[in-house]
């Protein structure tokens, strides 16, 4: 079994989502796959803007921003070619967005606490997840969206929550493994989890990498694939520096140190959970999936 995590850049356009589906289909012919998805590019930032507007009592601006987010996701439904599947996903999106809209409408009565900020910003992944699952089904695969706030147990450190292995393992055993056993690809929201009282938590910026890493640890994955918009781990951002050099191999220690020093290709906290189980991390490009990429082991 392998974990594949796709970031926001791969999900921001129909072409990107189709490439994601093609990659998953190719690997799924040989391996059992669990998919982790980020929010669409820029959506998490937009949701933090919603939270800021609510703090400033700018309720109309907050609702307008939610409307923009809603429109962006509904436009993405064109990637699902089956009309019946598109209608099903549209219904799911309506239900998800209505929860956010209701929260914003009632925000005047609430203090915007760290817990409520986590709730607001969790909707990026909650919206992208059913779209990806629906797109996979329209490409001939069986897939099922899973909200990680039912799977990934964490502590109460809102905005920077730490997953709890034992509790998460129990939920994975109940929810994830039966799907995989039946040939269904679970598509899981990255970035978010839940605390003991049921409150939504988030794992911090880069948290989708961390979700994927913890899941890889818990399911004892053969490998973790992180799909990016560049060919692998470089000495610098290759989109800004043409002289940047690609690393084909890195140790866990080297990758963690470089990530801590500012390399944005991987969230540094995502390395130790897989290193503990000696699970290799492959950083590859969804744009150029045949490129070798970087292996961290």
GROMACS .gro file of N, CA and C in nm, residues 53-54 57-66 104:
model
   39
   53UNK      N    1  -1.181   3.880   0.825
   53UNK     CA    2  -1.298   3.967   0.806
   53UNK      C    3  -1.395   3.953   0.924
   54UNK      N    4  -1.415   3.831   0.971
   54UNK     CA    5  -1.506   3.810   1.083
   54UNK      C    6  -1.453   3.874   1.211
   57UNK      N    7  -1.536   4.225   1.206
   57UNK     CA    8  -1.680   4.248   1.194
   57UNK      C    9  -1.721   4.290   1.052
   58UNK      N   10  -1.642   4.249   0.953
   58UNK     CA   11  -1.675   4.277   0.813
   58UNK      C   12  -1.751   4.157   0.757
   59UNK      N   13  -1.874   4.142   0.800
   59UNK     CA   14  -1.950   4.021   0.770
   59UNK      C   15  -1.985   4.009   0.621
   60UNK      N   16  -2.014   4.121   0.557
   60UNK     CA   17  -2.046   4.116   0.414
   60UNK      C   18  -1.923   4.072   0.333
   61UNK      N   19  -1.806   4.127   0.368
   61UNK     CA   20  -1.683   4.088   0.298
   61UNK      C   21  -1.653   3.940   0.317
   62UNK      N   22  -1.679   3.891   0.438
   62UNK     CA   23  -1.656   3.748   0.466
   62UNK      C   24  -1.747   3.662   0.379
   63UNK      N   25  -1.874   3.699   0.369
   63UNK     CA   26  -1.968   3.620   0.290
   63UNK      C   27  -1.936   3.628   0.141
   64UNK      N   28  -1.890   3.744   0.095
   64UNK     CA   29  -1.851   3.757  -0.046
   64UNK      C   30  -1.732   3.666  -0.078
   65UNK      N   31  -1.637   3.659   0.015
   65UNK     CA   32  -1.520   3.573  -0.005
   65UNK      C   33  -1.564   3.426  -0.009
   66UNK      N   34  -1.656   3.389   0.077
   66UNK     CA   35  -1.710   3.251   0.074
   66UNK      C   36  -1.777   3.225  -0.061
  104UNK      N   37  -2.073   3.175   0.906
  104UNK     CA   38  -2.047   3.317   0.880
  104UNK      C   39  -2.169   3.401   0.916
   0.00000   0.00000   0.00000
